[in-house]
PDB file of C-alpha atoms in Angstrom:
ATOM      1  CA  MET O  20      -3.649 -11.991  27.676  1.00 43.00           C
ATOM      2  CA  THR O  21      -4.168  -8.213  27.415  1.00 42.00           C
ATOM      3  CA  VAL O  22      -1.283  -6.326  25.824  1.00 43.00           C
ATOM      4  CA  SER O  23      -1.004  -2.735  26.999  1.00 40.00           C
ATOM      5  CA  HIS O  24       2.624  -1.522  27.202  1.00 60.00           C
ATOM      6  CA  GLU O  25       4.211   0.140  24.139  1.00 91.00           C
ATOM      7  CA  THR O  26       2.334  -2.008  21.678  1.00 96.00           C
ATOM      8  CA  VAL O  27       2.255  -1.472  17.924  1.00 98.00           C
ATOM      9  CA  VAL O  28      -0.098  -3.220  15.495  1.00 98.00           C
ATOM     10  CA  VAL O  29       1.134  -3.834  11.938  1.00 98.00           C
ATOM     11  CA  THR O  30      -1.333  -5.226   9.405  1.00 98.00           C
ATOM     12  CA  GLY O  31      -0.263  -7.131   6.310  1.00 97.00           C
ATOM     13  CA  ALA O  32       2.918  -8.315   8.014  1.00 97.00           C
ATOM     14  CA  SER O  33       3.343 -11.686   6.295  1.00 96.00           C
ATOM     15  CA  THR O  34       6.030 -10.511   3.878  1.00 95.00           C
ATOM     16  CA  GLY O  35       7.650  -7.449   2.360  1.00 96.00           C
ATOM     17  CA  ILE O  36       7.287  -4.016   3.924  1.00 97.00           C
ATOM     18  CA  GLY O  37       4.944  -5.281   6.654  1.00 97.00           C
ATOM     19  CA  ALA O  38       7.294  -8.019   7.845  1.00 97.00           C
ATOM     20  CA  ALA O  39      10.305  -5.697   7.679  1.00 98.00           C
ATOM     21  CA  SER O  40       8.413  -3.038   9.656  1.00 98.00           C
ATOM     22  CA  ALA O  41       7.441  -5.554  12.338  1.00 98.00           C
ATOM     23  CA  ARG O  42      11.089  -6.555  12.724  1.00 97.00           C
ATOM     24  CA  GLU O  43      12.352  -2.961  12.760  1.00 97.00           C
ATOM     25  CA  LEU O  44       9.809  -1.872  15.373  1.00 97.00           C
ATOM     26  CA  ALA O  45      10.561  -4.927  17.526  1.00 97.00           C
ATOM     27  CA  ARG O  46      14.273  -4.114  17.264  1.00 96.00           C
ATOM     28  CA  ARG O  47      13.453  -0.678  18.651  1.00 95.00           C
ATOM     29  CA  GLY O  48      11.807  -2.209  21.710  1.00 95.00           C
ATOM     30  CA  PHE O  49       8.120  -2.313  20.827  1.00 96.00           C
ATOM     31  CA  HIS O  50       5.842  -5.269  21.314  1.00 96.00           C
ATOM     32  CA  VAL O  51       4.537  -5.807  17.781  1.00 97.00           C
ATOM     33  CA  LEU O  52       1.232  -7.508  17.088  1.00 98.00           C
ATOM     34  CA  ALA O  53       1.891  -8.523  13.496  1.00 98.00           C
ATOM     35  CA  GLY O  54      -1.191  -9.302  11.432  1.00 98.00           C
ATOM     36  CA  VAL O  55      -0.833 -12.314   9.131  1.00 97.00           C
ATOM     37  CA  ARG O  56      -3.399 -14.428   7.309  1.00 94.00           C
ATOM     38  CA  ARG O  57      -1.835 -17.898   7.613  1.00 93.00           C
ATOM     39  CA  GLU O  58      -0.246 -19.920  10.394  1.00 94.00           C
ATOM     40  CA  GLN O  59       2.801 -20.659   8.241  1.00 93.00           C
ATOM     41  CA  ASP O  60       3.408 -16.917   7.891  1.00 94.00           C
ATOM     42  CA  ALA O  61       3.076 -16.574  11.660  1.00 95.00           C
ATOM     43  CA  ASP O  62       5.712 -19.252  12.216  1.00 94.00           C
ATOM     44  CA  ALA O  63       8.125 -17.547   9.825  1.00 94.00           C
ATOM     45  CA  LEU O  64       7.702 -14.123  11.468  1.00 96.00           C
ATOM     46  CA  ARG O  65       7.544 -15.006  15.154  1.00 96.00           C
ATOM     47  CA  GLY O  66      10.550 -13.768  17.136  1.00 95.00           C
ATOM     48  CA  PRO O  67      11.655 -11.518  20.008  1.00 95.00           C
ATOM     49  CA  GLY O  68       9.184  -8.677  20.321  1.00 96.00           C
ATOM     50  CA  ILE O  69       6.984  -9.972  17.485  1.00 97.00           C
ATOM     51  CA  GLU O  70       3.724 -11.724  18.241  1.00 97.00           C
ATOM     52  CA  PRO O  71       1.934 -12.791  15.048  1.00 97.00           C
ATOM     53  CA  VAL O  72      -1.866 -12.687  15.107  1.00 97.00           C
ATOM     54  CA  ILE O  73      -4.209 -14.106  12.491  1.00 97.00           C
ATOM     55  CA  LEU O  74      -5.790 -11.018  10.959  1.00 98.00           C
ATOM     56  CA  ASP O  75      -7.748 -10.679   7.746  1.00 97.00           C
ATOM     57  CA  ILE O  76      -8.815  -7.037   7.830  1.00 98.00           C
ATOM     58  CA  THR O  77     -11.931  -7.805   5.779  1.00 98.00           C
ATOM     59  CA  GLN O  78     -13.193 -10.146   8.533  1.00 98.00           C
ATOM     60  CA  PRO O  79     -15.005  -8.287  11.362  1.00 98.00           C
ATOM     61  CA  GLU O  80     -14.487 -11.144  13.814  1.00 98.00           C
ATOM     62  CA  HIS O  81     -10.698 -10.967  13.385  1.00 98.00           C
ATOM     63  CA  ILE O  82     -10.745  -7.224  14.000  1.00 98.00           C
ATOM     64  CA  ALA O  83     -12.991  -7.565  17.051  1.00 98.00           C
ATOM     65  CA  GLU O  84     -10.725 -10.211  18.571  1.00 97.00           C
ATOM     66  CA  LEU O  85      -7.686  -7.966  18.110  1.00 97.00           C
ATOM     67  CA  ALA O  86      -9.441  -4.929  19.587  1.00 97.00           C
ATOM     68  CA  GLY O  87     -10.574  -6.973  22.551  1.00 95.00           C
ATOM     69  CA  ARG O  88      -7.046  -7.690  23.676  1.00 91.00           C
ATOM     70  CA  VAL O  89      -5.422  -4.263  23.200  1.00 94.00           C
ATOM     71  CA  SER O  90      -6.135  -1.787  26.002  1.00 91.00           C
ATOM     72  CA  SER O  91      -3.762   0.969  24.878  1.00 93.00           C
ATOM     73  CA  LEU O  92      -1.767   1.313  21.698  1.00 96.00           C
ATOM     74  CA  ARG O  93       1.280   3.326  20.695  1.00 97.00           C
ATOM     75  CA  ALA O  94       0.711   3.007  16.950  1.00 98.00           C
ATOM     76  CA  LEU O  95      -1.342   1.325  14.263  1.00 98.00           C
ATOM     77  CA  VAL O  96       0.442   0.714  10.960  1.00 98.00           C
ATOM     78  CA  ASN O  97      -2.175   0.078   8.253  1.00 98.00           C
ATOM     79  CA  ASN O  98      -0.107  -1.766   5.666  1.00 98.00           C
ATOM     80  CA  ALA O  99      -2.211  -4.609   4.212  1.00 97.00           C
ATOM     81  CA  ALA O 100      -2.846  -4.282   0.470  1.00 97.00           C
ATOM     82  CA  VAL O 101      -3.762  -6.165  -2.685  1.00 96.00           C
ATOM     83  CA  GLN O 102      -3.222  -5.059  -6.265  1.00 96.00           C
ATOM     84  CA  THR O 103      -4.234  -6.099  -9.753  1.00 96.00           C
ATOM     85  CA  ASN O 104      -3.640  -3.640 -12.574  1.00 96.00           C
ATOM     86  CA  ALA O 105      -6.014  -3.321 -15.497  1.00 97.00           C
ATOM     87  CA  PRO O 106      -7.638  -0.665 -17.665  1.00 97.00           C
ATOM     88  CA  VAL O 107     -10.703   0.900 -16.081  1.00 98.00           C
ATOM     89  CA  GLU O 108     -13.005  -0.502 -18.774  1.00 97.00           C
ATOM     90  CA  ALA O 109     -11.710  -4.041 -18.543  1.00 97.00           C
ATOM     91  CA  LEU O 110     -11.643  -4.819 -14.810  1.00 97.00           C
ATOM     92  CA  PRO O 111     -14.821  -6.434 -13.404  1.00 96.00           C
ATOM     93  CA  LEU O 112     -16.546  -4.510 -10.633  1.00 97.00           C
ATOM     94  CA  SER O 113     -16.049  -7.486  -8.302  1.00 97.00           C
ATOM     95  CA  GLU O 114     -12.270  -6.943  -8.511  1.00 97.00           C
ATOM     96  CA  TRP O 115     -12.654  -3.207  -7.983  1.00 98.00           C
ATOM     97  CA  ARG O 116     -14.652  -3.972  -4.850  1.00 98.00           C
ATOM     98  CA  ARG O 117     -12.086  -6.513  -3.604  1.00 98.00           C
ATOM     99  CA  GLN O 118      -9.288  -3.975  -3.822  1.00 98.00           C
ATOM    100  CA  PHE O 119     -11.338  -1.329  -2.033  1.00 98.00           C
ATOM    101  CA  GLU O 120     -12.369  -3.830   0.666  1.00 98.00           C
ATOM    102  CA  VAL O 121      -8.735  -4.509   1.556  1.00 98.00           C
ATOM    103  CA  ASN O 122      -6.940  -1.275   0.679  1.00 98.00           C
ATOM    104  CA  LEU O 123      -9.498   1.156   2.096  1.00 98.00           C
ATOM    105  CA  PHE O 124     -12.484  -0.259   3.980  1.00 98.00           C
ATOM    106  CA  GLY O 125     -10.383  -2.804   5.855  1.00 98.00           C
ATOM    107  CA  HIS O 126      -8.072  -0.051   7.125  1.00 98.00           C
ATOM    108  CA  ILE O 127     -11.027   2.069   8.162  1.00 98.00           C
ATOM    109  CA  ALA O 128     -12.519  -0.878  10.055  1.00 98.00           C
ATOM    110  CA  VAL O 129      -9.270  -1.590  11.921  1.00 98.00           C
ATOM    111  CA  THR O 130      -8.771   2.106  12.696  1.00 98.00           C
ATOM    112  CA  GLN O 131     -12.304   2.469  14.051  1.00 98.00           C
ATOM    113  CA  ALA O 132     -11.871  -0.584  16.271  1.00 98.00           C
ATOM    114  CA  LEU O 133      -8.476   0.441  17.666  1.00 98.00           C
ATOM    115  CA  LEU O 134      -9.030   4.174  18.089  1.00 98.00           C
ATOM    116  CA  PRO O 135     -10.133   3.870  21.734  1.00 97.00           C
ATOM    117  CA  ALA O 136      -6.789   2.186  22.521  1.00 97.00           C
ATOM    118  CA  LEU O 137      -4.890   4.813  20.510  1.00 98.00           C
ATOM    119  CA  LEU O 138      -6.695   7.647  22.316  1.00 97.00           C
ATOM    120  CA  ARG O 139      -5.717   6.216  25.724  1.00 95.00           C
ATOM    121  CA  ARG O 140      -2.031   6.309  24.708  1.00 94.00           C
ATOM    122  CA  SER O 141      -2.138   9.474  22.545  1.00 96.00           C
ATOM    123  CA  GLY O 142      -0.952   7.094  19.882  1.00 97.00           C
ATOM    124  CA  ARG O 143      -0.433   7.324  16.157  1.00 98.00           C
ATOM    125  CA  VAL O 144      -2.004   6.030  12.948  1.00 98.00           C
ATOM    126  CA  VAL O 145       0.447   5.361  10.111  1.00 98.00           C
ATOM    127  CA  ASN O 146      -1.257   4.658   6.802  1.00 98.00           C
ATOM    128  CA  ILE O 147       0.880   3.051   4.104  1.00 98.00           C
ATOM    129  CA  SER O 148      -0.173   4.625   0.842  1.00 98.00           C
ATOM    130  CA  SER O 149       1.941   4.738  -2.335  1.00 97.00           C
ATOM    131  CA  VAL O 150       3.286   7.117  -4.932  1.00 96.00           C
ATOM    132  CA  GLY O 151       0.224   5.700  -6.710  1.00 96.00           C
ATOM    133  CA  GLY O 152      -1.854   7.630  -4.192  1.00 96.00           C
ATOM    134  CA  ARG O 153      -0.660  10.838  -5.848  1.00 96.00           C
ATOM    135  CA  VAL O 154      -0.011   9.790  -9.483  1.00 96.00           C
ATOM    136  CA  ALA O 155      -2.202   7.264 -11.328  1.00 96.00           C
ATOM    137  CA  MET O 156      -0.467   5.657 -14.297  1.00 96.00           C
ATOM    138  CA  ALA O 157      -2.371   3.893 -17.071  1.00 97.00           C
ATOM    139  CA  THR O 158      -3.689   0.479 -15.878  1.00 97.00           C
ATOM    140  CA  TYR O 159      -3.075   1.485 -12.227  1.00 97.00           C
ATOM    141  CA  GLY O 160      -6.541   3.028 -11.831  1.00 97.00           C
ATOM    142  CA  PRO O 161      -8.022   0.379  -9.502  1.00 97.00           C
ATOM    143  CA  TYR O 162      -5.072   0.298  -7.091  1.00 97.00           C
ATOM    144  CA  ALA O 163      -4.335   4.024  -7.325  1.00 98.00           C
ATOM    145  CA  SER O 164      -7.964   4.935  -6.639  1.00 98.00           C
ATOM    146  CA  THR O 165      -7.839   2.991  -3.357  1.00 98.00           C
ATOM    147  CA  LYS O 166      -4.661   4.843  -2.400  1.00 98.00           C
ATOM    148  CA  PHE O 167      -6.020   8.253  -3.444  1.00 98.00           C
ATOM    149  CA  ALA O 168      -8.992   7.481  -1.199  1.00 98.00           C
ATOM    150  CA  LEU O 169      -6.723   6.414   1.665  1.00 98.00           C
ATOM    151  CA  GLU O 170      -4.850   9.720   1.336  1.00 98.00           C
ATOM    152  CA  ALA O 171      -8.150  11.625   1.618  1.00 98.00           C
ATOM    153  CA  VAL O 172      -9.286   9.593   4.613  1.00 98.00           C
ATOM    154  CA  SER O 173      -5.897  10.207   6.235  1.00 98.00           C
ATOM    155  CA  ASP O 174      -6.247  13.968   5.767  1.00 98.00           C
ATOM    156  CA  SER O 175      -9.711  14.016   7.343  1.00 98.00           C
ATOM    157  CA  LEU O 176      -8.663  11.693  10.155  1.00 98.00           C
ATOM    158  CA  ARG O 177      -5.580  13.801  10.906  1.00 98.00           C
ATOM    159  CA  ARG O 178      -7.711  16.913  11.259  1.00 98.00           C
ATOM    160  CA  GLU O 179     -10.297  15.118  13.386  1.00 98.00           C
ATOM    161  CA  LEU O 180      -7.821  13.516  15.787  1.00 98.00           C
ATOM    162  CA  ALA O 181      -5.240  16.296  16.175  1.00 98.00           C
ATOM    163  CA  PRO O 182      -7.238  18.015  18.953  1.00 98.00           C
ATOM    164  CA  LEU O 183      -7.498  14.635  20.709  1.00 98.00           C
ATOM    165  CA  GLY O 184      -3.758  13.969  20.730  1.00 97.00           C
ATOM    166  CA  VAL O 185      -3.598  11.230  18.070  1.00 98.00           C
ATOM    167  CA  ARG O 186      -1.423  11.966  15.042  1.00 98.00           C
ATOM    168  CA  VAL O 187      -1.998  10.549  11.569  1.00 98.00           C
ATOM    169  CA  VAL O 188       0.901  10.032   9.169  1.00 98.00           C
ATOM    170  CA  VAL O 189       0.983   8.804   5.572  1.00 98.00           C
ATOM    171  CA  VAL O 190       3.943   6.898   4.113  1.00 98.00           C
ATOM    172  CA  GLU O 191       4.205   6.834   0.304  1.00 98.00           C
ATOM    173  CA  PRO O 192       6.612   4.178  -1.021  1.00 96.00           C
ATOM    174  CA  GLY O 193       7.746   4.080  -4.616  1.00 95.00           C
ATOM    175  CA  ALA O 194       9.472   1.016  -6.049  1.00 93.00           C
ATOM    176  CA  VAL O 195      10.407  -1.382  -3.241  1.00 95.00           C
ATOM    177  CA  ARG O 196      12.093  -4.738  -3.749  1.00 92.00           C
ATOM    178  CA  THR O 197       9.606  -7.188  -2.241  1.00 91.00           C
ATOM    179  CA  GLU O 198       7.574 -10.191  -3.367  1.00 89.00           C
ATOM    180  CA  MET O 199       4.577  -7.970  -4.155  1.00 89.00           C
ATOM    181  CA  PRO O 200       5.617  -6.685  -7.626  1.00 90.00           C
ATOM    182  CA  ASP O 201       5.974 -10.216  -8.966  1.00 91.00           C
ATOM    183  CA  ARG O 202       2.575 -11.115  -7.515  1.00 92.00           C
ATOM    184  CA  VAL O 203       1.034  -8.012  -9.073  1.00 94.00           C
ATOM    185  CA  ILE O 204       2.485  -8.770 -12.504  1.00 94.00           C
ATOM    186  CA  ALA O 205       1.251 -12.370 -12.301  1.00 95.00           C
ATOM    187  CA  ALA O 206      -2.228 -11.265 -11.176  1.00 95.00           C
ATOM    188  CA  THR O 207      -2.346  -8.660 -13.934  1.00 95.00           C
ATOM    189  CA  LYS O 208      -1.438 -11.246 -16.583  1.00 95.00           C
ATOM    190  CA  GLN O 209      -4.071 -13.622 -15.216  1.00 95.00           C
ATOM    191  CA  GLN O 210      -6.696 -10.879 -15.319  1.00 95.00           C
ATOM    192  CA  ALA O 211      -5.675  -9.876 -18.841  1.00 95.00           C
ATOM    193  CA  ALA O 212      -6.166 -13.466 -20.017  1.00 95.00           C
ATOM    194  CA  THR O 213      -9.855 -13.225 -19.094  1.00 95.00           C
ATOM    195  CA  MET O 214     -10.498 -10.032 -21.049  1.00 96.00           C
ATOM    196  CA  SER O 215     -12.766 -10.001 -24.056  1.00 96.00           C
ATOM    197  CA  PRO O 216     -11.212  -9.996 -27.540  1.00 96.00           C
ATOM    198  CA  GLU O 217     -12.229  -6.343 -27.914  1.00 97.00           C
ATOM    199  CA  HIS O 218     -10.485  -5.386 -24.678  1.00 97.00           C
ATOM    200  CA  ARG O 219      -7.377  -7.339 -25.620  1.00 96.00           C
ATOM    201  CA  GLU O 220      -7.305  -5.524 -28.945  1.00 96.00           C
ATOM    202  CA  ARG O 221      -7.600  -2.143 -27.253  1.00 97.00           C
ATOM    203  CA  TYR O 222      -5.382  -2.675 -24.242  1.00 97.00           C
ATOM    204  CA  GLY O 223      -3.204  -5.767 -24.695  1.00 96.00           C
ATOM    205  CA  LYS O 224      -0.029  -3.909 -25.665  1.00 97.00           C
ATOM    206  CA  LEU O 225      -0.575  -1.277 -22.978  1.00 97.00           C
ATOM    207  CA  ILE O 226      -0.798  -3.961 -20.293  1.00 97.00           C
ATOM    208  CA  GLN O 227       2.382  -5.612 -21.571  1.00 96.00           C
ATOM    209  CA  ALA O 228       4.160  -2.248 -21.510  1.00 97.00           C
ATOM    210  CA  ALA O 229       2.966  -1.443 -17.989  1.00 96.00           C
ATOM    211  CA  ASN O 230       4.127  -4.848 -16.701  1.00 96.00           C
ATOM    212  CA  ALA O 231       7.517  -4.468 -18.413  1.00 96.00           C
ATOM    213  CA  HIS O 232       7.866  -0.939 -17.016  1.00 95.00           C
ATOM    214  CA  ALA O 233       7.174  -2.186 -13.487  1.00 93.00           C
ATOM    215  CA  ALA O 234       9.605  -5.118 -13.846  1.00 94.00           C
ATOM    216  CA  ALA O 235      12.342  -2.811 -15.134  1.00 93.00           C
ATOM    217  CA  HIS O 236      12.051  -0.384 -12.215  1.00 89.00           C
ATOM    218  CA  ILE O 237      11.872  -2.807  -9.289  1.00 89.00           C
ATOM    219  CA  PRO O 238      15.588  -3.810  -9.259  1.00 91.00           C
ATOM    220  CA  GLY O 239      16.511  -0.167  -8.680  1.00 91.00           C
ATOM    221  CA  GLY O 240      13.975   0.264  -5.893  1.00 92.00           C
ATOM    222  CA  ARG O 241      14.611   0.571  -2.187  1.00 94.00           C
ATOM    223  CA  SER O 242      14.768  -2.473   0.051  1.00 96.00           C
ATOM    224  CA  ALA O 243      11.940  -3.442   2.391  1.00 96.00           C
ATOM    225  CA  ALA O 244      14.305  -2.711   5.278  1.00 97.00           C
ATOM    226  CA  ASP O 245      14.766   0.861   3.998  1.00 97.00           C
ATOM    227  CA  ALA O 246      11.003   1.310   3.841  1.00 97.00           C
ATOM    228  CA  ALA O 247      10.679  -0.106   7.361  1.00 98.00           C
ATOM    229  CA  LYS O 248      13.091   2.515   8.708  1.00 98.00           C
ATOM    230  CA  VAL O 249      10.914   5.293   7.275  1.00 98.00           C
ATOM    231  CA  ILE O 250       7.814   3.702   8.793  1.00 98.00           C
ATOM    232  CA  ALA O 251       9.559   3.374  12.160  1.00 98.00           C
ATOM    233  CA  LYS O 252      10.449   7.066  11.936  1.00 97.00           C
ATOM    234  CA  ALA O 253       6.786   7.871  11.271  1.00 98.00           C
ATOM    235  CA  VAL O 254       5.893   5.890  14.416  1.00 97.00           C
ATOM    236  CA  THR O 255       8.560   7.353  16.710  1.00 96.00           C
ATOM    237  CA  ALA O 256       9.282  10.934  15.585  1.00 96.00           C
ATOM    238  CA  GLY O 257       8.359  13.490  18.232  1.00 95.00           C
ATOM    239  CA  LYS O 258       6.967  15.846  15.600  1.00 95.00           C
ATOM    240  CA  PRO O 259       6.253  13.663  12.573  1.00 97.00           C
ATOM    241  CA  ARG O 260       5.616  15.094   9.139  1.00 97.00           C
ATOM    242  CA  THR O 261       2.169  14.495   7.714  1.00 98.00           C
ATOM    243  CA  ARG O 262       3.728  12.512   4.831  1.00 98.00           C
ATOM    244  CA  TYR O 263       6.944  10.610   4.189  1.00 98.00           C
ATOM    245  CA  THR O 264       8.094   9.201   0.870  1.00 96.00           C
ATOM    246  CA  VAL O 265      10.242   6.109   0.348  1.00 96.00           C
ATOM    247  CA  GLY O 266      12.639   6.266  -2.584  1.00 92.00           C
ATOM    248  CA  ARG O 267      13.674   8.907  -5.071  1.00 92.00           C
ATOM    249  CA  ASP O 268      10.937   7.911  -7.515  1.00 93.00           C
ATOM    250  CA  ALA O 269       8.248   8.508  -4.904  1.00 94.00           C
ATOM    251  CA  ALA O 270       9.735  11.872  -3.913  1.00 94.00           C
ATOM    252  CA  LEU O 271       9.913  12.961  -7.555  1.00 92.00           C
ATOM    253  CA  GLY O 272       6.466  11.613  -8.459  1.00 93.00           C
ATOM    254  CA  THR O 273       4.683  13.299  -5.575  1.00 93.00           C
ATOM    255  CA  ARG O 274       6.386  16.629  -6.329  1.00 92.00           C
ATOM    256  CA  LEU O 275       5.562  16.447 -10.033  1.00 90.00           C
ATOM    257  CA  ALA O 276       1.921  15.736  -9.232  1.00 91.00           C
ATOM    258  CA  ARG O 277       1.770  18.992  -7.278  1.00 91.00           C
ATOM    259  CA  VAL O 278       3.411  21.320  -9.797  1.00 93.00           C
ATOM    260  CA  VAL O 279       3.243  19.859 -13.321  1.00 94.00           C
ATOM    261  CA  PRO O 280       0.147  20.550 -15.485  1.00 95.00           C
ATOM    262  CA  ASP O 281      -1.957  17.459 -16.202  1.00 95.00           C
ATOM    263  CA  ARG O 282      -1.225  17.377 -19.931  1.00 96.00           C
ATOM    264  CA  LEU O 283       2.515  17.583 -19.362  1.00 96.00           C
ATOM    265  CA  LEU O 284       2.329  14.835 -16.751  1.00 95.00           C
ATOM    266  CA  ASP O 285       0.278  12.715 -19.186  1.00 96.00           C
ATOM    267  CA  TRP O 286       3.010  13.167 -21.796  1.00 96.00           C
ATOM    268  CA  ALA O 287       5.798  12.268 -19.344  1.00 94.00           C
ATOM    269  CA  LEU O 288       4.060   9.108 -18.148  1.00 95.00           C
ATOM    270  CA  ALA O 289       3.293   8.010 -21.714  1.00 96.00           C
ATOM    271  CA  ALA O 290       6.930   8.618 -22.662  1.00 97.00           C
ATOM    272  CA  SER O 291       8.124   6.474 -19.753  1.00 95.00           C
ATOM    273  CA  LEU O 292       5.968   3.571 -21.008  1.00 96.00           C
ATOM    274  CA  ARG O 293       6.908   3.892 -24.687  1.00 96.00           C
ATOM    275  CA  PRO O 294      10.206   1.926 -24.575  1.00 96.00           C
ATOM    276  CA  HIS O 295       8.411  -0.998 -22.932  1.00 96.00           C
ATOM    277  CA  TYR O 296       5.804  -1.668 -25.592  1.00 96.00           C
ATOM    278  CA  PRO O 297       6.277  -5.022 -27.365  1.00 93.00           C
ATOM    279  CA  LYS O 298       8.344  -4.688 -30.492  1.00 86.00           C
ATOM    280  CA  VAL O 299       6.488  -5.247 -33.730  1.00 70.00           C
ATOM    281  CA  SER O 300       8.401  -7.372 -36.222  1.00 58.00           C
ATOM    282  CA  PRO O 301       8.594  -5.847 -39.703  1.00 54.00           C
ATOM    283  CA  VAL O 302       6.392  -7.484 -42.322  1.00 51.00           C
ATOM    284  CA  PRO O 303       8.540  -9.333 -44.910  1.00 53.00           C
ATOM    285  CA  ARG O 304       8.271  -7.997 -48.435  1.00 56.00           C
TER     286      ARG O 304
END
């Protein structure tokens, strides 16, 4: 079947922000092709206005199959992402490449394949970045670098497509209460366990502090449904902004990155981590 009327594609829709966005857009009357990687995720998501499709954005055949059945498209929401945090020195290049394959190259591949359908509808590309696409905390280098790159690609794409009637919008969430933070912390711990003794000596406490910092901030984050409303606004606004933030932390972080000198920002980020370092027990005398 060819889908052509008011269709939106959402990648990474199995859980969290992607699933919430699929539901919010369907509630607003769109036919949502929701990209998931497993049949069990498809069964959980399927509902009125939501048609799950098996889509691994690193697999060209999945992308080609999707492009082959979409003749015109109102919006593409590039949401799929993976994340493992680690110091730059300690993360194997294979893991760097994996994060770039999903968080950047996969989105470029999907966008290239679906642009003809977006051009027919004067549609919209909505790229889900992060506050980490503007501010890179210690141990967040791998993930943040993919998001910095996605921000740059979005800027170029916006300027290329504006004369052709396709708008490009970036959404930058901060802390959001989804399953992803727990997965990231678990993946980070697993990666840390494989580090060399020298790397553990240099970075072990930093990684513990960064994980504790993330865990402490998630409960105060916005809900996935709140994020989905911002994404739906990016899809539907008549004159969308080039960027939207989700949450006070994202709004503050992106502003600070623009106006605060690097050294002062370094100090502020280090200070925010300091309370989360593991406590050292005093040596008995």
